mmCIF file of C-alpha atoms and ligand atoms in Angstrom:
data_model
loop_
_atom_site.group_PDB
_atom_site.id
_atom_site.type_symbol
_atom_site.label_atom_id
_atom_site.label_comp_id
_atom_site.label_asym_id
_atom_site.label_seq_id
_atom_site.Cartn_x
_atom_site.Cartn_y
_atom_site.Cartn_z
ATOM 1 C CA MET A 7 0.000 0.000 0.000
ATOM 2 C CA ASN A 8 1.381 3.375 -0.995
ATOM 3 C CA LEU A 9 0.623 5.457 2.098
ATOM 4 C CA ALA A 10 0.903 9.181 2.679
ATOM 5 C CA PRO A 11 2.788 10.193 5.852
ATOM 6 C CA TYR A 12 -0.456 11.467 7.434
ATOM 7 C CA ALA A 13 -2.281 8.148 6.860
ATOM 8 C CA ALA A 14 -2.580 5.554 9.644
ATOM 9 C CA HIS A 15 0.439 3.220 9.634
ATOM 10 C CA ASP A 16 0.888 -0.075 11.454
ATOM 11 C CA ALA A 17 4.196 1.170 12.828
ATOM 12 C CA THR A 18 2.674 4.216 14.532
ATOM 13 C CA SER A 19 -0.597 2.591 15.610
ATOM 14 C CA ARG A 20 -1.557 3.232 19.209
ATOM 15 C CA GLY A 21 -2.164 -0.484 19.399
ATOM 16 C CA ARG A 22 -4.645 -2.806 21.078
ATOM 17 C CA ALA A 23 -5.879 -2.786 24.666
ATOM 18 C CA TYR A 24 -4.660 -6.372 25.074
ATOM 19 C CA LYS A 25 -1.158 -6.772 23.598
ATOM 20 C CA GLU A 26 -0.885 -9.364 20.807
ATOM 21 C CA PRO A 27 1.953 -10.420 18.496
ATOM 22 C CA ALA A 28 1.785 -8.798 15.040
ATOM 23 C CA PRO A 29 -0.034 -10.895 12.416
ATOM 24 C CA LEU A 30 2.240 -12.870 10.095
ATOM 25 C CA TYR A 31 0.919 -12.087 6.640
ATOM 26 C CA ARG A 32 -1.524 -9.269 7.258
ATOM 27 C CA GLY A 33 -1.393 -5.714 8.478
ATOM 28 C CA GLU A 34 -2.896 -4.711 11.828
ATOM 29 C CA PHE A 35 -5.902 -3.020 10.221
ATOM 30 C CA GLN A 36 -6.478 -5.964 7.895
ATOM 31 C CA ARG A 37 -6.701 -8.093 11.003
ATOM 32 C CA ASP A 38 -9.247 -5.670 12.459
ATOM 33 C CA ARG A 39 -11.317 -5.892 9.290
ATOM 34 C CA ASP A 40 -11.151 -9.684 9.292
ATOM 35 C CA ARG A 41 -12.247 -9.890 12.932
ATOM 36 C CA ILE A 42 -15.206 -7.644 12.163
ATOM 37 C CA ILE A 43 -16.302 -9.781 9.206
ATOM 38 C CA HIS A 44 -16.140 -12.931 11.345
ATOM 39 C CA CYS A 45 -18.154 -11.568 14.272
ATOM 40 C CA ALA A 46 -21.810 -12.379 14.954
ATOM 41 C CA ALA A 47 -22.926 -8.738 15.079
ATOM 42 C CA PHE A 48 -21.713 -8.310 11.492
ATOM 43 C CA ARG A 49 -23.855 -11.203 10.237
ATOM 44 C CA ARG A 50 -26.889 -9.767 12.024
ATOM 45 C CA LEU A 51 -26.637 -6.604 9.897
ATOM 46 C CA GLU A 52 -28.167 -8.614 7.074
ATOM 47 C CA TYR A 53 -31.518 -8.674 8.854
ATOM 48 C CA LYS A 54 -31.564 -5.181 10.277
ATOM 49 C CA THR A 55 -33.507 -2.292 8.791
ATOM 50 C CA GLN A 56 -31.785 0.605 7.145
ATOM 51 C CA VAL A 57 -34.979 2.530 6.255
ATOM 52 C CA PHE A 58 -37.290 -0.188 4.992
ATOM 53 C CA VAL A 59 -37.980 -3.237 7.115
ATOM 54 C CA ASN A 60 -36.021 -6.187 5.843
ATOM 55 C CA HIS A 61 -39.016 -8.336 4.880
ATOM 56 C CA GLU A 62 -40.632 -5.599 2.755
ATOM 57 C CA GLY A 63 -38.641 -6.588 -0.311
ATOM 58 C CA ASP A 64 -35.459 -8.307 -1.341
ATOM 59 C CA LEU A 65 -33.928 -5.331 -3.130
ATOM 60 C CA PHE A 66 -33.930 -2.748 -0.358
ATOM 61 C CA ARG A 67 -30.760 -1.903 1.478
ATOM 62 C CA THR A 68 -30.199 -3.570 4.786
ATOM 63 C CA ARG A 69 -27.554 -2.492 7.268
ATOM 64 C CA LEU A 70 -25.254 -5.092 5.743
ATOM 65 C CA THR A 71 -25.481 -3.904 2.141
ATOM 66 C CA HIS A 72 -25.350 -0.313 3.403
ATOM 67 C CA SER A 73 -22.105 -1.073 5.273
ATOM 68 C CA LEU A 74 -20.628 -2.689 2.154
ATOM 69 C CA GLU A 75 -21.456 0.412 0.115
ATOM 70 C CA VAL A 76 -19.832 2.611 2.749
ATOM 71 C CA ALA A 77 -16.725 0.419 2.578
ATOM 72 C CA GLN A 78 -16.652 0.604 -1.228
ATOM 73 C CA ILE A 79 -16.903 4.394 -1.341
ATOM 74 C CA GLY A 80 -14.476 4.767 1.549
ATOM 75 C CA ARG A 81 -11.857 2.531 -0.053
ATOM 76 C CA SER A 82 -12.004 4.331 -3.403
ATOM 77 C CA VAL A 83 -11.397 7.680 -1.733
ATOM 78 C CA ALA A 84 -8.758 6.245 0.630
ATOM 79 C CA ARG A 85 -6.740 4.843 -2.250
ATOM 80 C CA ALA A 86 -6.927 8.079 -4.221
ATOM 81 C CA LEU A 87 -5.736 10.089 -1.188
ATOM 82 C CA LYS A 88 -3.092 7.488 -0.210
ATOM 83 C CA LEU A 89 -4.849 6.863 3.095
ATOM 84 C CA ASN A 90 -5.050 3.462 4.739
ATOM 85 C CA GLU A 91 -7.643 1.464 2.787
ATOM 86 C CA ASP A 92 -7.719 -1.422 5.265
ATOM 87 C CA LEU A 93 -8.439 0.868 8.195
ATOM 88 C CA THR A 94 -11.106 2.754 6.231
ATOM 89 C CA GLU A 95 -12.744 -0.543 5.335
ATOM 90 C CA ALA A 96 -12.611 -1.824 8.915
ATOM 91 C CA ILE A 97 -14.300 1.327 10.246
ATOM 92 C CA ALA A 98 -16.931 1.253 7.489
ATOM 93 C CA LEU A 99 -17.839 -2.380 8.111
ATOM 94 C CA ALA A 100 -18.084 -1.837 11.867
ATOM 95 C CA HIS A 101 -19.765 1.562 11.983
ATOM 96 C CA ASP A 102 -23.332 0.237 12.292
ATOM 97 C CA LEU A 103 -22.729 -2.883 14.404
ATOM 98 C CA GLY A 104 -24.504 -1.333 17.391
ATOM 99 C CA HIS A 105 -27.732 -0.519 15.599
ATOM 100 C CA THR A 106 -30.966 -1.796 17.089
ATOM 101 C CA PRO A 107 -33.561 -3.609 15.010
ATOM 102 C CA PHE A 108 -35.970 -1.325 13.067
ATOM 103 C CA GLY A 109 -33.509 1.445 12.262
ATOM 104 C CA HIS A 110 -33.841 4.817 13.931
ATOM 105 C CA ALA A 111 -37.237 4.002 15.373
ATOM 106 C CA GLY A 112 -35.671 1.178 17.382
ATOM 107 C CA GLN A 113 -32.831 3.369 18.584
ATOM 108 C CA GLU A 114 -35.186 6.163 19.660
ATOM 109 C CA VAL A 115 -37.420 3.986 21.739
ATOM 110 C CA LEU A 116 -34.589 1.984 23.298
ATOM 111 C CA ASN A 117 -32.949 5.277 24.234
ATOM 112 C CA ALA A 118 -36.222 6.419 25.827
ATOM 113 C CA CYS A 119 -36.544 3.124 27.746
ATOM 114 C CA MET A 120 -32.943 3.493 28.966
ATOM 115 C CA ARG A 121 -33.280 7.158 29.962
ATOM 116 C CA GLU A 122 -32.914 6.522 33.702
ATOM 117 C CA TYR A 123 -30.088 4.056 33.173
ATOM 118 C CA GLY A 124 -27.650 6.096 31.088
ATOM 119 C CA GLY A 125 -29.495 6.084 27.746
ATOM 120 C CA PHE A 126 -28.835 4.137 24.586
ATOM 121 C CA GLU A 127 -26.802 5.429 21.652
ATOM 122 C CA HIS A 128 -26.101 3.194 18.642
ATOM 123 C CA ASN A 129 -22.693 4.699 18.001
ATOM 124 C CA LEU A 130 -21.539 3.968 21.543
ATOM 125 C CA GLN A 131 -23.124 0.545 21.231
ATOM 126 C CA SER A 132 -21.048 -0.230 18.106
ATOM 127 C CA LEU A 133 -17.978 0.371 20.236
ATOM 128 C CA ARG A 134 -19.415 -1.772 23.026
ATOM 129 C CA VAL A 135 -19.948 -4.632 20.557
ATOM 130 C CA VAL A 136 -16.307 -4.652 19.453
ATOM 131 C CA ASP A 137 -14.918 -3.875 22.923
ATOM 132 C CA VAL A 138 -16.862 -6.273 25.137
ATOM 133 C CA LEU A 139 -19.967 -7.917 23.745
ATOM 134 C CA GLU A 140 -18.469 -10.258 21.157
ATOM 135 C CA GLU A 141 -17.296 -13.404 22.916
ATOM 136 C CA ARG A 142 -15.006 -15.189 20.450
ATOM 137 C CA TYR A 143 -11.445 -15.139 21.672
ATOM 138 C CA ALA A 144 -9.772 -17.076 24.475
ATOM 139 C CA GLU A 145 -7.641 -14.269 25.826
ATOM 140 C CA PHE A 146 -9.910 -11.228 25.753
ATOM 141 C CA LEU A 147 -13.478 -10.061 25.524
ATOM 142 C CA GLY A 148 -14.595 -8.292 22.371
ATOM 143 C CA LEU A 149 -12.449 -8.130 19.232
ATOM 144 C CA ASN A 150 -9.470 -6.274 20.757
ATOM 145 C CA LEU A 151 -9.312 -3.884 17.774
ATOM 146 C CA THR A 152 -6.649 -1.224 17.289
ATOM 147 C CA PHE A 153 -7.109 2.235 18.760
ATOM 148 C CA GLU A 154 -7.492 3.704 15.241
ATOM 149 C CA THR A 155 -10.411 1.452 14.272
ATOM 150 C CA ARG A 156 -12.140 2.146 17.586
ATOM 151 C CA GLU A 157 -11.487 5.875 17.143
ATOM 152 C CA GLY A 158 -13.274 5.689 13.789
ATOM 153 C CA ILE A 159 -16.228 3.735 15.156
ATOM 154 C CA LEU A 160 -16.848 6.334 17.858
ATOM 155 C CA LYS A 161 -18.021 9.113 15.558
ATOM 156 C CA HIS A 162 -19.602 11.278 18.202
ATOM 157 C CA CYS A 163 -19.893 11.174 21.925
ATOM 158 C CA SER A 164 -21.141 13.404 24.730
ATOM 159 C CA VAL A 165 -18.522 14.772 27.118
ATOM 160 C CA LYS A 166 -20.220 12.833 29.920
ATOM 161 C CA ASN A 167 -19.802 9.510 28.087
ATOM 162 C CA ALA A 168 -16.351 10.504 26.832
ATOM 163 C CA LYS A 169 -15.112 10.751 30.416
ATOM 164 C CA ARG A 170 -15.824 7.070 30.919
ATOM 165 C CA LEU A 171 -13.924 6.032 27.796
ATOM 166 C CA GLY A 172 -10.345 6.873 28.820
ATOM 167 C CA GLU A 173 -7.905 7.531 25.958
ATOM 168 C CA LEU A 174 -10.556 7.033 23.291
ATOM 169 C CA GLY A 175 -12.906 9.613 24.799
ATOM 170 C CA LYS A 176 -10.184 12.210 25.243
ATOM 171 C CA ARG A 177 -10.606 13.852 21.853
ATOM 172 C CA PHE A 178 -14.198 14.804 22.617
ATOM 173 C CA ILE A 179 -13.101 16.511 25.820
ATOM 174 C CA ASP A 180 -10.052 18.200 24.278
ATOM 175 C CA GLN A 181 -11.958 18.906 21.028
ATOM 176 C CA LYS A 182 -9.389 17.208 18.805
ATOM 177 C CA GLN A 183 -9.972 15.544 15.422
ATOM 178 C CA PRO A 184 -9.899 11.835 14.642
ATOM 179 C CA GLY A 185 -7.511 10.363 12.034
ATOM 180 C CA LEU A 186 -8.233 10.891 8.337
ATOM 181 C CA GLU A 187 -9.612 7.381 7.767
ATOM 182 C CA ALA A 188 -12.201 8.022 10.485
ATOM 183 C CA GLN A 189 -13.125 11.373 8.937
ATOM 184 C CA LEU A 190 -13.452 9.662 5.578
ATOM 185 C CA ALA A 191 -15.575 6.716 6.763
ATOM 186 C CA ASN A 192 -18.008 9.191 8.286
ATOM 187 C CA LEU A 193 -18.527 10.978 4.962
ATOM 188 C CA ALA A 194 -18.607 7.720 2.988
ATOM 189 C CA ASP A 195 -21.518 6.740 5.259
ATOM 190 C CA GLU A 196 -23.359 9.940 4.367
ATOM 191 C CA ILE A 197 -22.668 9.588 0.627
ATOM 192 C CA ALA A 198 -23.873 5.975 0.683
ATOM 193 C CA TYR A 199 -27.183 6.552 2.464
ATOM 194 C CA ASN A 200 -28.038 9.774 0.659
ATOM 195 C CA ASN A 201 -27.781 7.971 -2.652
ATOM 196 C CA HIS A 202 -29.230 4.580 -1.800
ATOM 197 C CA ASP A 203 -32.181 6.157 0.012
ATOM 198 C CA ILE A 204 -33.118 7.841 -3.277
ATOM 199 C CA ASP A 205 -32.940 4.491 -5.064
ATOM 200 C CA ASP A 206 -34.929 2.666 -2.366
ATOM 201 C CA GLY A 207 -37.433 5.529 -2.007
ATOM 202 C CA LEU A 208 -38.130 5.483 -5.740
ATOM 203 C CA ARG A 209 -38.385 1.702 -5.826
ATOM 204 C CA TYR A 210 -40.910 1.768 -3.019
ATOM 205 C CA GLY A 211 -42.850 4.579 -4.705
ATOM 206 C CA LEU A 212 -42.449 6.989 -1.780
ATOM 207 C CA LEU A 213 -40.387 9.410 -3.867
ATOM 208 C CA ASP A 214 -40.884 10.425 -7.490
ATOM 209 C CA ILE A 215 -38.769 12.184 -10.078
ATOM 210 C CA ASP A 216 -40.618 15.524 -9.809
ATOM 211 C CA HIS A 217 -39.998 15.450 -6.108
ATOM 212 C CA LEU A 218 -36.339 14.688 -6.541
ATOM 213 C CA ASN A 219 -35.824 17.359 -9.165
ATOM 214 C CA GLN A 220 -36.274 19.905 -6.366
ATOM 215 C CA ILE A 221 -32.844 18.822 -5.168
ATOM 216 C CA GLU A 222 -29.962 20.453 -7.009
ATOM 217 C CA LEU A 223 -27.614 17.471 -6.763
ATOM 218 C CA PHE A 224 -30.204 15.170 -8.315
ATOM 219 C CA ALA A 225 -31.577 17.653 -10.871
ATOM 220 C CA GLU A 226 -28.111 18.427 -12.306
ATOM 221 C CA GLN A 227 -27.265 14.802 -12.970
ATOM 222 C CA TYR A 228 -30.774 13.905 -14.115
ATOM 223 C CA MET A 229 -30.635 16.624 -16.765
ATOM 224 C CA VAL A 230 -27.273 15.378 -18.049
ATOM 225 C CA VAL A 231 -28.543 11.791 -18.351
ATOM 226 C CA ARG A 232 -31.834 12.851 -19.976
ATOM 227 C CA SER A 233 -30.107 14.981 -22.595
ATOM 228 C CA THR A 234 -27.384 12.393 -23.322
ATOM 229 C CA TYR A 235 -29.869 9.492 -23.589
ATOM 230 C CA PRO A 236 -33.266 10.977 -24.539
ATOM 231 C CA LYS A 237 -34.837 7.557 -25.217
ATOM 232 C CA LEU A 238 -33.515 5.685 -22.198
ATOM 233 C CA ASP A 239 -36.166 4.059 -19.971
ATOM 234 C CA GLU A 240 -36.800 5.662 -16.616
ATOM 235 C CA ARG A 241 -35.310 2.900 -14.478
ATOM 236 C CA ARG A 242 -31.951 3.167 -16.188
ATOM 237 C CA VAL A 243 -32.136 6.966 -16.126
ATOM 238 C CA VAL A 244 -32.499 6.766 -12.351
ATOM 239 C CA HIS A 245 -29.521 4.448 -11.994
ATOM 240 C CA GLU A 246 -27.381 6.617 -14.251
ATOM 241 C CA THR A 247 -28.443 9.696 -12.271
ATOM 242 C CA ILE A 248 -27.491 8.134 -8.940
ATOM 243 C CA ARG A 249 -24.239 6.908 -10.444
ATOM 244 C CA GLY A 250 -23.558 10.467 -11.613
ATOM 245 C CA MET A 251 -24.381 11.860 -8.157
ATOM 246 C CA ILE A 252 -22.031 9.478 -6.339
ATOM 247 C CA ASN A 253 -19.286 10.191 -8.840
ATOM 248 C CA HIS A 254 -19.764 13.951 -8.617
ATOM 249 C CA VAL A 255 -19.601 13.965 -4.817
ATOM 250 C CA VAL A 256 -16.744 11.457 -4.548
ATOM 251 C CA VAL A 257 -14.562 13.287 -7.092
ATOM 252 C CA ASP A 258 -15.245 16.556 -5.293
ATOM 253 C CA LEU A 259 -14.371 14.952 -1.943
ATOM 254 C CA ILE A 260 -11.064 13.620 -3.283
ATOM 255 C CA GLU A 261 -10.043 16.866 -4.957
ATOM 256 C CA ASN A 262 -11.094 19.162 -2.159
ATOM 257 C CA SER A 263 -9.565 16.996 0.603
ATOM 258 C CA SER A 264 -6.367 16.627 -1.350
ATOM 259 C CA ALA A 265 -6.099 20.430 -1.640
ATOM 260 C CA CYS A 266 -6.899 20.856 2.089
ATOM 261 C CA LEU A 267 -4.220 18.323 3.022
ATOM 262 C CA ARG A 268 -1.657 20.093 0.885
ATOM 263 C CA ARG A 269 -2.458 23.490 2.369
ATOM 264 C CA SER A 270 -2.532 22.196 5.947
ATOM 265 C CA LYS A 271 1.038 20.820 5.735
ATOM 266 C CA VAL A 272 0.170 18.000 8.157
ATOM 267 C CA GLN A 273 2.916 15.367 8.266
ATOM 268 C CA SER A 274 1.557 12.683 10.562
ATOM 269 C CA ILE A 275 -1.634 11.282 12.034
ATOM 270 C CA ASP A 276 -0.925 13.250 15.206
ATOM 271 C CA ASP A 277 -0.697 16.483 13.208
ATOM 272 C CA VAL A 278 -4.120 15.563 11.799
ATOM 273 C CA ARG A 279 -5.519 14.944 15.290
ATOM 274 C CA ASN A 280 -4.192 18.291 16.494
ATOM 275 C CA PHE A 281 -5.290 20.257 13.437
ATOM 276 C CA GLY A 282 -7.999 22.813 14.202
ATOM 277 C CA ARG A 283 -10.624 21.318 11.895
ATOM 278 C CA LEU A 284 -11.524 18.323 9.752
ATOM 279 C CA LEU A 285 -9.386 17.869 6.658
ATOM 280 C CA ILE A 286 -11.540 15.421 4.728
ATOM 281 C CA ASN A 287 -14.425 17.403 3.322
ATOM 282 C CA TYR A 288 -16.378 18.434 0.245
ATOM 283 C CA SER A 289 -15.955 21.796 -1.426
ATOM 284 C CA GLU A 290 -18.272 24.527 -0.241
ATOM 285 C CA SER A 291 -20.633 24.169 -3.193
ATOM 286 C CA VAL A 292 -21.021 20.387 -2.763
ATOM 287 C CA SER A 293 -21.376 20.799 1.022
ATOM 288 C CA ARG A 294 -24.254 23.141 0.374
ATOM 289 C CA LYS A 295 -25.899 20.694 -2.033
ATOM 290 C CA MET A 296 -25.466 17.810 0.406
ATOM 291 C CA LEU A 297 -27.098 19.869 3.157
ATOM 292 C CA GLU A 298 -30.256 20.071 1.072
ATOM 293 C CA LEU A 299 -30.705 16.323 1.252
ATOM 294 C CA LYS A 300 -31.206 15.807 4.964
ATOM 295 C CA PRO A 301 -34.386 17.895 5.408
ATOM 296 C CA PHE A 302 -35.683 16.553 2.096
ATOM 297 C CA PHE A 303 -35.385 12.947 3.229
ATOM 298 C CA ARG A 304 -36.752 13.721 6.656
ATOM 299 C CA LYS A 305 -39.854 15.292 5.170
ATOM 300 C CA ASN A 306 -40.451 12.984 2.216
ATOM 301 C CA LEU A 307 -39.032 9.647 3.253
ATOM 302 C CA TYR A 308 -38.372 9.107 6.955
ATOM 303 C CA ASN A 309 -41.590 10.871 7.957
ATOM 304 C CA HIS A 310 -43.662 9.378 5.161
ATOM 305 C CA THR A 311 -46.867 7.770 6.433
ATOM 306 C CA HIS A 312 -45.726 4.353 5.306
ATOM 307 C CA VAL A 313 -42.379 4.548 7.085
ATOM 308 C CA GLN A 314 -44.099 6.077 10.125
ATOM 309 C CA LYS A 315 -46.557 3.187 10.290
ATOM 310 C CA MET A 316 -43.650 0.786 10.397
ATOM 311 C CA THR A 317 -42.041 3.028 12.999
ATOM 312 C CA GLN A 318 -45.100 2.879 15.245
ATOM 313 C CA SER A 319 -45.277 -0.901 15.301
ATOM 314 C CA ALA A 320 -41.504 -1.150 15.776
ATOM 315 C CA LYS A 321 -41.692 1.191 18.742
ATOM 316 C CA LYS A 322 -44.421 -0.866 20.332
ATOM 317 C CA ILE A 323 -42.434 -4.087 19.912
ATOM 318 C CA VAL A 324 -39.226 -2.650 21.364
ATOM 319 C CA GLU A 325 -40.933 -0.902 24.263
ATOM 320 C CA GLU A 326 -43.047 -3.870 25.298
ATOM 321 C CA LEU A 327 -40.114 -6.268 25.073
ATOM 322 C CA PHE A 328 -37.936 -3.971 27.150
ATOM 323 C CA ILE A 329 -40.499 -3.664 29.947
ATOM 324 C CA LYS A 330 -41.105 -7.401 29.914
ATOM 325 C CA PHE A 331 -37.411 -8.289 30.226
ATOM 326 C CA ILE A 332 -36.886 -5.780 33.024
ATOM 327 C CA GLU A 333 -39.833 -7.191 34.954
ATOM 328 C CA GLU A 334 -39.030 -10.815 34.240
ATOM 329 C CA PRO A 335 -35.273 -11.209 33.687
ATOM 330 C CA ASN A 336 -35.672 -14.989 33.758
ATOM 331 C CA LEU A 337 -37.114 -14.647 30.237
ATOM 332 C CA LEU A 338 -33.681 -13.584 28.963
ATOM 333 C CA PRO A 339 -31.463 -16.225 27.375
ATOM 334 C CA THR A 340 -29.287 -17.907 30.011
ATOM 335 C CA GLN A 341 -26.013 -16.349 28.890
ATOM 336 C CA TYR A 342 -27.525 -12.891 29.437
ATOM 337 C CA GLN A 343 -28.921 -13.834 32.851
ATOM 338 C CA GLU A 344 -25.425 -14.941 33.835
ATOM 339 C CA ARG A 345 -23.699 -11.716 32.837
ATOM 340 C CA PRO A 346 -21.815 -10.178 35.756
ATOM 341 C CA GLY A 347 -23.326 -7.179 37.504
ATOM 342 C CA SER A 348 -26.876 -8.211 36.833
ATOM 343 C CA ASP A 349 -27.990 -7.523 40.404
ATOM 344 C CA GLY A 350 -28.667 -3.761 40.272
ATOM 345 C CA VAL A 351 -31.516 -2.419 38.172
ATOM 346 C CA ALA A 352 -29.256 -0.180 36.032
ATOM 347 C CA SER A 353 -26.897 -2.996 35.116
ATOM 348 C CA ARG A 354 -29.862 -5.266 34.463
ATOM 349 C CA ALA A 355 -31.292 -2.611 32.146
ATOM 350 C CA ARG A 356 -27.942 -2.429 30.303
ATOM 351 C CA ILE A 357 -27.973 -6.195 29.826
ATOM 352 C CA VAL A 358 -31.508 -6.006 28.432
ATOM 353 C CA ALA A 359 -30.435 -3.172 26.101
ATOM 354 C CA ASP A 360 -27.428 -5.218 24.914
ATOM 355 C CA TYR A 361 -29.669 -8.186 24.222
ATOM 356 C CA MET A 362 -32.273 -6.098 22.429
ATOM 357 C CA ALA A 363 -29.799 -4.074 20.366
ATOM 358 C CA GLY A 364 -28.395 -7.364 19.106
ATOM 359 C CA MET A 365 -31.786 -8.517 17.812
ATOM 360 C CA THR A 366 -32.517 -8.532 14.096
ATOM 361 C CA ASP A 367 -35.899 -7.196 12.936
ATOM 362 C CA ARG A 368 -37.425 -10.628 12.533
ATOM 363 C CA TYR A 369 -35.954 -11.944 15.780
ATOM 364 C CA ALA A 370 -37.577 -9.034 17.648
ATOM 365 C CA ILE A 371 -40.902 -9.654 15.882
ATOM 366 C CA ASN A 372 -40.780 -13.377 16.728
ATOM 367 C CA GLU A 373 -39.721 -12.753 20.309
ATOM 368 C CA HIS A 374 -42.593 -10.305 20.730
ATOM 369 C CA ALA A 375 -45.039 -12.801 19.239
ATOM 370 C CA ARG A 376 -43.721 -15.512 21.557
ATOM 371 C CA LEU A 377 -44.106 -13.404 24.685
ATOM 372 C CA PHE A 378 -47.255 -11.484 23.868
ATOM 373 C CA GLY A 379 -49.081 -13.666 21.353
ATOM 374 C CA SER A 380 -48.970 -12.845 17.654
ATOM 375 C CA HIS A 381 -51.513 -10.027 17.929
ATOM 376 C CA GLY A 382 -49.347 -7.745 19.982
ATOM 377 C CA SER A 383 -49.601 -6.709 23.583
ATOM 378 C CA THR A 384 -51.736 -8.458 26.158
HETATM 379 MG MG1 LIG B 3 -24.432 4.062 8.420
#
């Protein structure tokens, strides 16, 4: 790998919490990526909602295919900027491991249920999965990932939570930046969902072309495709438009970040961490266009009656299950009942949250049906 001096390097990695010998034929970040791919939480992503519930159709994105798209975009940009592709990929594949079933609806209600016990935050939970919840290795809990991968997974964090996280939380207290691969994975996430949500929204019939032409980023590319291929059928026009959008944003991200890096004169990952602002970013004009997307999706997609209906039933399932498990912990699987610290109510609530966050959509639906009968609450 041809790495820039400010990329993450094995030799300057801040290492793993539990010391291990270096891998024989892989780099440290390759090993992180491999551990992530082999863990149970990664396989569960296949059956977790991104926006549309998994069983609504075979072509919609799930958290797994979303994570793969994030990794693809991240790696392309990483290679072009001579950043560490393996680290970028590891962060991308792990970034959603802590998501609850039923997408944001699940996260919201689990957070509400956990309010008195420290709350629930999917980003923090992703870290918890790789740090402690995966039980696969003889010598340590979790996946024992490098500091840099964990730094990338923890995208945001309140100062209160940061204080409990030692070295990893420090940057949120000192207001420092993460490494470039972490900055990149974060934007690759945004580029992936902004584009695939258009594709999924159109496929489901919740969005239409007139709607989307209100957005500059879409309208520009749509016009180019329409005028280049006037007779092309609509489905292919849409795919070409989305392809054009991703390309436009990714090229801008590479060129603008490359210019920022040159101007900043950073020479190492620590220079990057100490630099006053993020160095991986779009140009101002693309930033502005990207900003248009969030409120558009909120209004037309995430708050659409259909998605909201799904949200309501998901909320009911998560809330009722949570209350049930708190009241009757003997209903939890044995390995959860045996977790240490399960005596106090707050630690019991955390164990319930860990169990529930690990559920896939269909597992949660089945578990709810088992405990409440298939018609919902008793
Ligand atoms: Mg994501």
